[in-house]
Amino acid sequence: MSNEILWVLFALINFVLITASYKLFGKMGLFSWIAIGTILANIQVTKNIDLFGFEATLGNIMYGTLFLATDAIGEIFGLEESKKAVKIGFFTLVSTVIIMQFALLFTPTVWDEGSAHLAYTFGSISRIALASITAYLISQFLDVNLFHYIKSKKPESKFLWLRNNLSTIISQFVDTLIFIPIAFLGVFEFDILISIFISTYIIKVLVSFLDTPFIYYMKKIT
């Protein structure tokens, strides 16, 4: 199965699961998803794939669902709750980095088989986490404030697609502009870096468009 087909299926799985989390657990389900998503997105981003003719990193779908979650929280529960959601994601990511860096300090037994894999996964996450924390805070607070600014101008439900997509497209560009240089400058050659930047942003925009029916559905079942 091609990466492109897997990507579409993966996106649908993510959207269905985040919607199910809200349907089953309400606002707490979205808060929980943000905590899960911040961890998984930063693990997935360490994997590079070929996608639609570009070099791309995995994790863009999961990361995109964080914007869906904060937009849904903002739409249904208000600005302050969406800001709380951003803070939950920040705290989760910082806590994960601190805990796993300490976990890696322990000396494994001679028959241990997992330590090297943990070191590979979480040993490289510090730089990525720094990039993610910086990009996350700036772009997510930009997103929630843009979302509510657009909502103040176009409050009708028929414009939910506009505030969801426009706020995410702008904030995801800022996010990508911050994240890619911090995470990968000096790691990859410049042409690969540019390819990752372009593919990352295009994928994030696609995720934003694809998640629109799901935010409408979440509002409908509220």
mmCIF file of C-alpha atoms in Angstrom:
data_model
loop_
_atom_site.group_PDB
_atom_site.id
_atom_site.type_symbol
_atom_site.label_atom_id
_atom_site.label_comp_id
_atom_site.label_asym_id
_atom_site.label_seq_id
_atom_site.Cartn_x
_atom_site.Cartn_y
_atom_site.Cartn_z
ATOM 1 C CA MET A 1 0.000 0.000 0.000
ATOM 2 C CA SER A 2 1.413 3.397 -0.989
ATOM 3 C CA ASN A 3 2.283 6.098 1.519
ATOM 4 C CA GLU A 4 -0.342 8.368 -0.034
ATOM 5 C CA ILE A 5 -3.171 5.874 0.533
ATOM 6 C CA LEU A 6 -1.903 5.153 4.044
ATOM 7 C CA TRP A 7 -1.788 8.907 4.723
ATOM 8 C CA VAL A 8 -5.456 9.376 3.782
ATOM 9 C CA LEU A 9 -6.478 6.377 5.897
ATOM 10 C CA PHE A 10 -4.314 7.596 8.766
ATOM 11 C CA ALA A 11 -5.922 11.041 8.604
ATOM 12 C CA LEU A 12 -9.418 9.523 8.706
ATOM 13 C CA ILE A 13 -8.452 7.310 11.649
ATOM 14 C CA ASN A 14 -7.170 10.331 13.566
ATOM 15 C CA PHE A 15 -10.307 12.372 12.842
ATOM 16 C CA VAL A 16 -12.630 9.516 13.776
ATOM 17 C CA LEU A 17 -10.758 8.897 17.034
ATOM 18 C CA ILE A 18 -10.721 12.545 18.109
ATOM 19 C CA THR A 19 -14.444 12.782 17.325
ATOM 20 C CA ALA A 20 -15.085 9.594 19.299
ATOM 21 C CA SER A 21 -13.068 11.007 22.193
ATOM 22 C CA TYR A 22 -15.315 14.060 22.257
ATOM 23 C CA LYS A 23 -18.521 12.046 21.866
ATOM 24 C CA LEU A 24 -17.557 9.689 24.699
ATOM 25 C CA PHE A 25 -15.930 12.110 27.146
ATOM 26 C CA GLY A 26 -16.949 15.631 26.122
ATOM 27 C CA LYS A 27 -14.539 18.483 26.742
ATOM 28 C CA MET A 28 -12.269 16.244 28.807
ATOM 29 C CA GLY A 29 -11.950 13.968 25.793
ATOM 30 C CA LEU A 30 -10.519 16.852 23.748
ATOM 31 C CA PHE A 31 -8.187 17.861 26.581
ATOM 32 C CA SER A 32 -7.003 14.243 26.782
ATOM 33 C CA TRP A 33 -6.491 14.116 23.026
ATOM 34 C CA ILE A 34 -4.272 17.193 23.181
ATOM 35 C CA ALA A 35 -2.132 15.539 25.858
ATOM 36 C CA ILE A 36 -1.857 12.348 23.783
ATOM 37 C CA GLY A 37 -1.294 14.234 20.535
ATOM 38 C CA THR A 38 1.565 16.412 21.750
ATOM 39 C CA ILE A 39 3.500 13.293 22.765
ATOM 40 C CA LEU A 40 2.732 11.171 19.687
ATOM 41 C CA ALA A 41 3.300 13.978 17.185
ATOM 42 C CA ASN A 42 6.779 14.627 18.546
ATOM 43 C CA ILE A 43 7.651 10.929 18.374
ATOM 44 C CA GLN A 44 6.229 10.510 14.870
ATOM 45 C CA VAL A 45 8.098 13.537 13.520
ATOM 46 C CA THR A 46 11.395 11.639 13.880
ATOM 47 C CA LYS A 47 10.290 9.375 10.997
ATOM 48 C CA ASN A 48 10.892 10.670 7.449
ATOM 49 C CA ILE A 49 8.769 9.460 4.543
ATOM 50 C CA ASP A 50 8.243 10.142 0.832
ATOM 51 C CA LEU A 51 4.796 11.634 0.323
ATOM 52 C CA PHE A 52 3.261 13.135 -2.823
ATOM 53 C CA GLY A 53 6.739 13.508 -4.316
ATOM 54 C CA PHE A 54 8.189 15.341 -1.309
ATOM 55 C CA GLU A 55 10.432 14.483 1.617
ATOM 56 C CA ALA A 56 8.100 14.711 4.594
ATOM 57 C CA THR A 57 8.040 13.961 8.292
ATOM 58 C CA LEU A 58 5.379 11.862 9.930
ATOM 59 C CA GLY A 59 3.419 13.537 12.690
ATOM 60 C CA ASN A 60 1.790 16.323 10.701
ATOM 61 C CA ILE A 61 -1.637 14.700 10.872
ATOM 62 C CA MET A 62 -1.484 14.158 14.617
ATOM 63 C CA TYR A 63 -0.145 17.671 15.131
ATOM 64 C CA GLY A 64 -2.899 19.055 12.920
ATOM 65 C CA THR A 65 -5.532 17.421 15.121
ATOM 66 C CA LEU A 66 -4.301 19.577 18.012
ATOM 67 C CA PHE A 67 -5.494 22.633 16.090
ATOM 68 C CA LEU A 68 -8.771 20.871 15.399
ATOM 69 C CA ALA A 69 -9.123 20.159 19.118
ATOM 70 C CA THR A 70 -8.412 23.722 20.245
ATOM 71 C CA ASP A 71 -10.708 25.138 17.549
ATOM 72 C CA ALA A 72 -13.490 22.765 18.600
ATOM 73 C CA ILE A 73 -13.002 23.686 22.256
ATOM 74 C CA GLY A 74 -13.001 27.377 21.369
ATOM 75 C CA GLU A 75 -16.114 27.061 19.230
ATOM 76 C CA ILE A 76 -18.096 25.082 21.794
ATOM 77 C CA PHE A 77 -16.680 26.170 25.161
ATOM 78 C CA GLY A 78 -15.074 29.575 24.540
ATOM 79 C CA LEU A 79 -11.711 31.322 24.320
ATOM 80 C CA GLU A 80 -10.523 30.719 27.887
ATOM 81 C CA GLU A 81 -11.073 26.978 27.612
ATOM 82 C CA SER A 82 -9.152 26.834 24.328
ATOM 83 C CA LYS A 83 -6.256 28.689 25.992
ATOM 84 C CA LYS A 84 -6.381 26.149 28.818
ATOM 85 C CA ALA A 85 -6.116 23.398 26.206
ATOM 86 C CA VAL A 86 -2.973 25.004 24.770
ATOM 87 C CA LYS A 87 -1.447 25.134 28.260
ATOM 88 C CA ILE A 88 -2.275 21.449 28.805
ATOM 89 C CA GLY A 89 -0.406 20.557 25.609
ATOM 90 C CA PHE A 90 2.577 22.657 26.668
ATOM 91 C CA PHE A 91 2.721 21.105 30.140
ATOM 92 C CA THR A 92 2.399 17.592 28.699
ATOM 93 C CA LEU A 93 5.278 18.078 26.280
ATOM 94 C CA VAL A 94 7.595 19.638 28.865
ATOM 95 C CA SER A 95 6.788 16.897 31.375
ATOM 96 C CA THR A 96 7.447 14.174 28.790
ATOM 97 C CA VAL A 97 10.859 15.611 27.928
ATOM 98 C CA ILE A 98 11.920 15.943 31.579
ATOM 99 C CA ILE A 99 10.701 12.488 32.600
ATOM 100 C CA MET A 100 12.215 10.671 29.605
ATOM 101 C CA GLN A 101 15.575 12.416 29.898
ATOM 102 C CA PHE A 102 15.805 11.173 33.484
ATOM 103 C CA ALA A 103 14.641 7.694 32.414
ATOM 104 C CA LEU A 104 17.512 7.503 29.918
ATOM 105 C CA LEU A 105 20.068 8.107 32.690
ATOM 106 C CA PHE A 106 19.404 4.688 34.240
ATOM 107 C CA THR A 107 21.955 2.012 33.361
ATOM 108 C CA PRO A 108 20.222 -0.942 31.685
ATOM 109 C CA THR A 109 20.922 -4.578 32.466
ATOM 110 C CA VAL A 110 23.114 -6.613 30.139
ATOM 111 C CA TRP A 111 20.080 -8.439 28.716
ATOM 112 C CA ASP A 112 18.017 -5.286 28.181
ATOM 113 C CA GLU A 113 16.629 -4.934 24.660
ATOM 114 C CA GLY A 114 14.587 -1.735 24.952
ATOM 115 C CA SER A 115 17.035 0.866 26.223
ATOM 116 C CA ALA A 116 18.722 1.511 22.876
ATOM 117 C CA HIS A 117 15.360 2.058 21.198
ATOM 118 C CA LEU A 118 14.263 4.439 23.961
ATOM 119 C CA ALA A 119 17.547 6.315 23.629
ATOM 120 C CA TYR A 120 17.087 6.609 19.858
ATOM 121 C CA THR A 121 13.494 7.795 20.191
ATOM 122 C CA PHE A 122 13.718 10.094 23.183
ATOM 123 C CA GLY A 123 17.391 10.985 23.023
ATOM 124 C CA SER A 124 16.734 12.936 19.837
ATOM 125 C CA ILE A 125 13.501 14.426 21.075
ATOM 126 C CA SER A 126 15.111 17.249 23.092
ATOM 127 C CA ARG A 127 15.937 19.410 20.066
ATOM 128 C CA ILE A 128 12.639 18.506 18.446
ATOM 129 C CA ALA A 129 10.848 19.254 21.703
ATOM 130 C CA LEU A 130 12.541 22.662 21.938
ATOM 131 C CA ALA A 131 11.409 23.410 18.392
ATOM 132 C CA SER A 132 7.960 22.062 19.106
ATOM 133 C CA ILE A 133 7.521 23.928 22.403
ATOM 134 C CA THR A 134 8.523 27.230 20.807
ATOM 135 C CA ALA A 135 6.427 26.722 17.678
ATOM 136 C CA TYR A 136 3.516 25.233 19.617
ATOM 137 C CA LEU A 137 3.114 28.098 22.076
ATOM 138 C CA ILE A 138 3.348 30.834 19.457
ATOM 139 C CA SER A 139 1.224 29.166 16.781
ATOM 140 C CA GLN A 140 -1.448 27.742 19.092
ATOM 141 C CA PHE A 141 -2.070 31.007 20.914
ATOM 142 C CA LEU A 142 -2.104 32.740 17.525
ATOM 143 C CA ASP A 143 -4.622 30.155 16.304
ATOM 144 C CA VAL A 144 -7.052 30.457 19.219
ATOM 145 C CA ASN A 145 -6.961 34.247 19.125
ATOM 146 C CA LEU A 146 -7.380 34.373 15.345
ATOM 147 C CA PHE A 147 -10.234 31.883 15.570
ATOM 148 C CA HIS A 148 -12.097 34.044 18.057
ATOM 149 C CA TYR A 149 -11.342 37.247 16.190
ATOM 150 C CA ILE A 150 -12.867 35.775 13.033
ATOM 151 C CA LYS A 151 -15.760 34.432 15.105
ATOM 152 C CA SER A 152 -16.422 37.925 16.478
ATOM 153 C CA LYS A 153 -16.743 39.168 12.885
ATOM 154 C CA LYS A 154 -18.523 36.103 11.453
ATOM 155 C CA PRO A 155 -20.264 34.372 14.387
ATOM 156 C CA GLU A 156 -22.755 32.339 12.367
ATOM 157 C CA SER A 157 -22.344 28.550 12.263
ATOM 158 C CA LYS A 158 -22.174 28.645 8.467
ATOM 159 C CA PHE A 159 -18.830 30.446 8.815
ATOM 160 C CA LEU A 160 -17.318 27.813 11.125
ATOM 161 C CA TRP A 161 -15.394 26.422 8.135
ATOM 162 C CA LEU A 162 -13.878 29.876 7.567
ATOM 163 C CA ARG A 163 -12.653 30.480 11.103
ATOM 164 C CA ASN A 164 -11.449 26.883 11.450
ATOM 165 C CA ASN A 165 -9.458 26.875 8.205
ATOM 166 C CA LEU A 166 -8.245 30.471 8.032
ATOM 167 C CA SER A 167 -6.963 30.566 11.607
ATOM 168 C CA THR A 168 -5.260 27.177 11.173
ATOM 169 C CA ILE A 169 -3.703 27.945 7.781
ATOM 170 C CA ILE A 170 -2.131 31.162 9.084
ATOM 171 C CA SER A 171 -0.987 29.749 12.414
ATOM 172 C CA GLN A 172 0.357 26.544 10.835
ATOM 173 C CA PHE A 173 2.512 28.606 8.475
ATOM 174 C CA VAL A 174 3.992 30.396 11.492
ATOM 175 C CA ASP A 175 4.399 27.059 13.257
ATOM 176 C CA THR A 176 6.265 25.514 10.322
ATOM 177 C CA LEU A 177 8.434 28.603 9.867
ATOM 178 C CA ILE A 178 9.570 28.304 13.494
ATOM 179 C CA PHE A 179 9.717 24.522 13.874
ATOM 180 C CA ILE A 180 11.668 23.382 10.799
ATOM 181 C CA PRO A 181 14.842 25.496 11.265
ATOM 182 C CA ILE A 182 15.112 24.777 15.002
ATOM 183 C CA ALA A 183 14.465 21.040 14.634
ATOM 184 C CA PHE A 184 16.368 20.208 11.462
ATOM 185 C CA LEU A 185 18.832 22.973 10.481
ATOM 186 C CA GLY A 186 22.227 21.280 10.248
ATOM 187 C CA VAL A 187 20.632 17.830 10.407
ATOM 188 C CA PHE A 188 19.500 17.688 6.777
ATOM 189 C CA GLU A 189 20.915 19.245 3.621
ATOM 190 C CA PHE A 190 19.340 22.557 2.657
ATOM 191 C CA ASP A 191 17.380 21.217 -0.328
ATOM 192 C CA ILE A 192 15.882 18.472 1.854
ATOM 193 C CA LEU A 193 15.083 21.098 4.486
ATOM 194 C CA ILE A 194 13.184 23.164 1.914
ATOM 195 C CA SER A 195 11.347 20.052 0.724
ATOM 196 C CA ILE A 196 10.367 19.209 4.294
ATOM 197 C CA PHE A 197 9.168 22.777 4.859
ATOM 198 C CA ILE A 198 7.008 22.805 1.732
ATOM 199 C CA SER A 199 5.612 19.327 2.261
ATOM 200 C CA THR A 200 4.970 19.935 5.954
ATOM 201 C CA TYR A 201 2.986 23.083 5.299
ATOM 202 C CA ILE A 202 1.031 21.634 2.377
ATOM 203 C CA ILE A 203 0.129 18.588 4.468
ATOM 204 C CA LYS A 204 -0.957 20.768 7.376
ATOM 205 C CA VAL A 205 -3.226 22.766 5.048
ATOM 206 C CA LEU A 206 -4.715 19.539 3.669
ATOM 207 C CA VAL A 207 -5.335 18.309 7.216
ATOM 208 C CA SER A 208 -7.088 21.580 8.010
ATOM 209 C CA PHE A 209 -9.434 21.177 5.047
ATOM 210 C CA LEU A 210 -10.076 17.503 5.765
ATOM 211 C CA ASP A 211 -10.949 18.086 9.418
ATOM 212 C CA THR A 212 -13.718 20.614 8.640
ATOM 213 C CA PRO A 213 -16.628 18.101 8.524
ATOM 214 C CA PHE A 214 -15.506 16.715 11.883
ATOM 215 C CA ILE A 215 -15.591 20.057 13.706
ATOM 216 C CA TYR A 216 -19.105 20.595 12.336
ATOM 217 C CA TYR A 217 -20.101 17.161 13.600
ATOM 218 C CA MET A 218 -18.608 17.796 17.046
ATOM 219 C CA LYS A 219 -20.576 21.012 17.322
ATOM 220 C CA LYS A 220 -23.754 19.228 16.171
ATOM 221 C CA ILE A 221 -23.512 16.518 18.855
ATOM 222 C CA THR A 222 -22.819 19.000 21.647
#
